Amino acid sequence: MRIEFENQTIDFNVLYGNRKKLSIHIDSTGHITIKAPNGTTDAAVMEAVERHGARILQKLQAIENARSAPKTKEYQDEGKFLHLGKYYYLHELIETKDLNEDELKASLKKFYFNSCKKLIAERIKTYQTQLKVKPKTIEIVESRTKWGSCSSDKHLTFNYRLAMAPLEVIDYVIIHELCHLTHMNHDRSFWRRVGSIMPDFKEKEEFLARYGQAMTL
């Protein structure tokens, strides 16, 4: 099926089943699946897709942006860098005048650190309330292997490169680490807790696995 939304075409498949609510799933390749209760009319499906059209297009654009990531970083005014899932010219993110490449790279890293710190501080409040947990400390770090971590003493760390990801992906990492405050292992209880807040968390994991390499300096 397909609909036209804001002069763009949204193609999707519909999967009917024994479920109570209609849900929209977008995988890491941009494939859209509508999971609907048995007996749901085509009109109801189309209305739901149209109602969430803006969010769907935003996510599809983020996937396309990550897929077309430039392989070589160009530290000049017209070089492009990710921020919140979208590409921006370097001069749109930081001041570039009279700075050499090393200075530009240092300034951009500082921008990402500050942006990530602000985003985490703002967005963690809601989720820690929902999960009824509170970390002792939160730190923004540089890591090549982890997007976030939780220690046994309730110390959370988040990779500064998360500032390059779409907001919903940042939210997933926040929820993931907050859930570790009560479930240190990745057991069924842990994933059930994650899913209770973000049912489509697997899509966010797939996004990081597929496009995380583009989120770098």
CSV table of C-alpha atoms in Angstrom, one decimal:
chain,number,residue,atom,x,y,z
A,1,MET,CA,0.0,0.0,0.0
A,2,ARG,CA,1.0,3.6,-0.3
A,3,ILE,CA,-0.1,7.1,0.4
A,4,GLU,CA,1.1,10.6,-0.6
A,5,PHE,CA,2.1,12.8,2.3
A,6,GLU,CA,3.7,16.3,2.0
A,7,ASN,CA,4.4,15.6,-1.7
A,8,GLN,CA,6.3,12.4,-0.9
A,9,THR,CA,5.2,8.8,-1.4
A,10,ILE,CA,5.2,6.5,1.6
A,11,ASP,CA,5.2,2.8,0.7
A,12,PHE,CA,4.4,0.2,3.3
A,13,ASN,CA,3.2,-3.4,3.9
A,14,VAL,CA,0.4,-4.3,6.3
A,15,LEU,CA,0.6,-7.4,8.5
A,16,TYR,CA,-2.6,-8.4,10.2
A,17,GLY,CA,-2.7,-10.5,13.3
A,18,ASN,CA,-4.2,-11.3,16.7
A,19,ARG,CA,-3.2,-8.0,18.3
A,20,LYS,CA,-5.1,-5.2,20.1
A,21,LYS,CA,-3.4,-2.1,18.7
A,22,LEU,CA,-2.0,-0.9,15.4
A,23,SER,CA,1.7,-0.2,15.3
A,24,ILE,CA,4.2,1.2,12.8
A,25,HIS,CA,7.6,-0.4,12.4
A,26,ILE,CA,10.5,0.9,10.3
A,27,ASP,CA,13.6,-1.2,10.0
A,28,SER,CA,17.1,-0.1,9.5
A,29,THR,CA,16.8,-0.2,5.7
A,30,GLY,CA,13.7,2.0,5.6
A,31,HIS,CA,11.2,-0.8,5.1
A,32,ILE,CA,7.8,0.1,6.7
A,33,THR,CA,5.5,-2.5,8.2
A,34,ILE,CA,2.1,-1.7,9.7
A,35,LYS,CA,1.0,-4.4,12.2
A,36,ALA,CA,-2.7,-4.2,12.6
A,37,PRO,CA,-5.4,-6.2,14.4
A,38,ASN,CA,-7.5,-8.6,12.3
A,39,GLY,CA,-10.4,-6.8,10.7
A,40,THR,CA,-8.8,-3.4,10.5
A,41,THR,CA,-10.1,-1.6,7.4
A,42,ASP,CA,-7.8,-0.1,4.8
A,43,ALA,CA,-9.1,3.3,5.6
A,44,ALA,CA,-8.1,2.9,9.3
A,45,VAL,CA,-4.6,1.8,8.2
A,46,MET,CA,-4.2,4.8,5.8
A,47,GLU,CA,-5.5,7.2,8.4
A,48,ALA,CA,-2.9,5.9,10.9
A,49,VAL,CA,0.0,6.2,8.5
A,50,GLU,CA,-1.1,9.7,7.5
A,51,ARG,CA,-1.4,10.7,11.2
A,52,HIS,CA,2.2,9.7,11.8
A,53,GLY,CA,3.4,10.8,8.3
A,54,ALA,CA,5.7,13.5,9.6
A,55,ARG,CA,7.5,11.1,12.0
A,56,ILE,CA,7.8,8.4,9.3
A,57,LEU,CA,9.4,10.8,6.8
A,58,GLN,CA,11.8,12.2,9.4
A,59,LYS,CA,12.9,8.6,10.2
A,60,LEU,CA,13.3,7.7,6.6
A,61,GLN,CA,15.4,10.8,6.0
A,62,ALA,CA,17.6,10.0,8.9
A,63,ILE,CA,18.2,6.5,7.5
A,64,GLU,CA,19.0,7.9,4.1
A,65,ASN,CA,21.4,10.5,5.6
A,66,ALA,CA,23.3,7.8,7.5
A,67,ARG,CA,23.4,5.5,4.4
A,68,SER,CA,24.9,8.3,2.2
A,69,ALA,CA,27.5,9.4,4.8
A,70,PRO,CA,30.6,10.9,3.3
A,71,LYS,CA,33.6,8.5,3.7
A,72,THR,CA,36.2,11.2,4.2
A,73,LYS,CA,35.7,14.0,6.6
A,74,GLU,CA,36.4,17.4,5.2
A,75,TYR,CA,37.3,20.0,7.8
A,76,GLN,CA,36.3,23.1,5.9
A,77,ASP,CA,33.2,25.3,5.7
A,78,GLU,CA,31.4,23.0,3.2
A,79,GLY,CA,32.4,19.7,4.9
A,80,LYS,CA,29.3,17.8,6.2
A,81,PHE,CA,28.8,16.4,9.7
A,82,LEU,CA,26.0,14.7,11.4
A,83,HIS,CA,24.0,16.2,14.2
A,84,LEU,CA,20.8,14.7,15.5
A,85,GLY,CA,20.5,12.4,12.5
A,86,LYS,CA,20.9,15.1,9.9
A,87,TYR,CA,23.9,16.4,7.9
A,88,TYR,CA,25.0,20.0,8.4
A,89,TYR,CA,27.8,22.1,6.9
A,90,LEU,CA,30.6,22.5,9.3
A,91,HIS,CA,30.1,26.3,9.5
A,92,GLU,CA,26.5,25.7,10.6
A,93,LEU,CA,27.7,23.8,13.7
A,94,ILE,CA,30.8,25.7,14.8
A,95,GLU,CA,32.7,28.9,14.1
A,96,THR,CA,35.3,28.1,11.4
A,97,LYS,CA,36.9,31.4,10.6
A,98,ASP,CA,40.8,31.4,10.9
A,99,LEU,CA,40.9,27.9,12.3
A,100,ASN,CA,43.2,25.2,10.9
A,101,GLU,CA,42.1,21.5,10.6
A,102,ASP,CA,43.3,20.5,14.0
A,103,GLU,CA,41.6,23.4,15.6
A,104,LEU,CA,38.4,22.7,13.7
A,105,LYS,CA,38.4,19.1,14.8
A,106,ALA,CA,38.9,20.1,18.4
A,107,SER,CA,36.2,22.7,18.2
A,108,LEU,CA,33.7,20.2,16.6
A,109,LYS,CA,34.4,17.6,19.2
A,110,LYS,CA,33.8,20.1,21.9
A,111,PHE,CA,30.5,21.0,20.2
A,112,TYR,CA,29.4,17.4,20.2
A,113,PHE,CA,30.4,16.9,23.9
A,114,ASN,CA,28.4,20.0,24.9
A,115,SER,CA,25.4,19.0,22.7
A,116,CYS,CA,25.4,15.4,24.1
A,117,LYS,CA,25.7,16.6,27.7
A,118,LYS,CA,22.7,18.9,27.2
A,119,LEU,CA,20.6,16.3,25.4
A,120,ILE,CA,21.2,13.6,27.9
A,121,ALA,CA,20.5,15.9,30.9
A,122,GLU,CA,17.2,17.0,29.3
A,123,ARG,CA,15.9,13.7,28.0
A,124,ILE,CA,16.9,11.4,30.9
A,125,LYS,CA,14.6,13.2,33.3
A,126,THR,CA,11.4,11.8,31.8
A,127,TYR,CA,12.7,8.2,31.5
A,128,GLN,CA,14.1,8.0,35.0
A,129,THR,CA,10.8,9.1,36.3
A,130,GLN,CA,9.0,6.4,34.2
A,131,LEU,CA,11.4,3.7,35.3
A,132,LYS,CA,11.5,4.9,38.9
A,133,VAL,CA,15.3,4.9,39.0
A,134,LYS,CA,18.0,7.6,39.4
A,135,PRO,CA,21.7,7.3,38.6
A,136,LYS,CA,24.3,8.6,41.0
A,137,THR,CA,26.3,10.3,38.3
A,138,ILE,CA,26.2,10.9,34.6
A,139,GLU,CA,29.3,11.5,32.4
A,140,ILE,CA,29.9,12.1,28.7
A,141,VAL,CA,32.9,10.2,27.5
A,142,GLU,CA,34.8,9.3,24.3
A,143,SER,CA,34.6,5.6,23.4
A,144,ARG,CA,35.2,3.5,20.4
A,145,THR,CA,33.2,0.5,21.5
A,146,LYS,CA,30.3,1.6,23.6
A,147,TRP,CA,27.4,4.0,23.2
A,148,GLY,CA,26.7,3.9,26.9
A,149,SER,CA,27.5,2.0,30.1
A,150,CYS,CA,26.2,1.5,33.6
A,151,SER,CA,28.4,0.5,36.5
A,152,SER,CA,27.5,-1.5,39.6
A,153,ASP,CA,27.6,1.7,41.6
A,154,LYS,CA,25.0,3.4,39.3
A,155,HIS,CA,27.4,5.5,37.4
A,156,LEU,CA,26.2,6.1,33.8
A,157,THR,CA,28.4,7.1,30.9
A,158,PHE,CA,27.3,8.1,27.4
A,159,ASN,CA,29.4,8.4,24.2
A,160,TYR,CA,29.7,12.0,23.0
A,161,ARG,CA,29.1,10.7,19.4
A,162,LEU,CA,25.4,10.1,20.3
A,163,ALA,CA,24.9,13.7,19.5
A,164,MET,CA,25.2,12.7,15.9
A,165,ALA,CA,22.2,10.2,16.2
A,166,PRO,CA,18.5,10.9,15.8
A,167,LEU,CA,16.7,11.7,19.0
A,168,GLU,CA,14.8,8.5,19.2
A,169,VAL,CA,18.1,6.6,19.0
A,170,ILE,CA,19.6,8.7,21.8
A,171,ASP,CA,16.5,8.0,23.8
A,172,TYR,CA,17.0,4.2,23.3
A,173,VAL,CA,20.5,4.4,24.7
A,174,ILE,CA,19.3,6.4,27.7
A,175,ILE,CA,16.5,3.9,28.4
A,176,HIS,CA,18.9,1.0,27.9
A,177,GLU,CA,21.4,2.3,30.5
A,178,LEU,CA,18.7,3.3,33.0
A,179,CYS,CA,17.2,-0.2,32.8
A,180,HIS,CA,20.6,-1.5,33.8
A,181,LEU,CA,20.2,0.2,37.2
A,182,THR,CA,17.8,-2.5,38.1
A,183,HIS,CA,18.9,-5.3,35.7
A,184,MET,CA,22.6,-5.4,35.3
A,185,ASN,CA,22.5,-8.4,32.9
A,186,HIS,CA,20.8,-8.6,29.4
A,187,ASP,CA,18.3,-11.2,30.6
A,188,ARG,CA,14.6,-11.4,29.7
A,189,SER,CA,13.6,-9.1,32.5
A,190,PHE,CA,16.0,-6.5,31.3
A,191,TRP,CA,14.6,-6.5,27.7
A,192,ARG,CA,11.0,-6.6,28.9
A,193,ARG,CA,11.7,-3.5,30.9
A,194,VAL,CA,13.3,-1.8,27.9
A,195,GLY,CA,10.4,-2.8,25.7
A,196,SER,CA,7.9,-1.5,28.2
A,197,ILE,CA,9.2,2.0,27.5
A,198,MET,CA,10.3,1.6,23.9
A,199,PRO,CA,8.6,-1.3,22.1
A,200,ASP,CA,10.5,-0.8,18.9
A,201,PHE,CA,14.0,-0.8,20.6
A,202,LYS,CA,15.3,-3.4,18.2
A,203,GLU,CA,15.0,-0.9,15.3
A,204,LYS,CA,17.3,1.5,17.3
A,205,GLU,CA,19.8,-1.2,17.9
A,206,GLU,CA,19.8,-2.0,14.2
A,207,PHE,CA,20.3,1.6,13.3
A,208,LEU,CA,23.4,1.9,15.6
A,209,ALA,CA,24.8,-1.4,14.3
A,210,ARG,CA,24.3,-0.4,10.6
A,211,TYR,CA,25.1,3.3,10.7
A,212,GLY,CA,27.2,3.8,13.8
A,213,GLN,CA,30.4,3.8,11.7
A,214,ALA,CA,29.2,7.0,10.0
A,215,MET,CA,28.8,8.7,13.4
A,216,THR,CA,32.5,9.7,13.9
A,217,LEU,CA,34.9,12.5,13.4
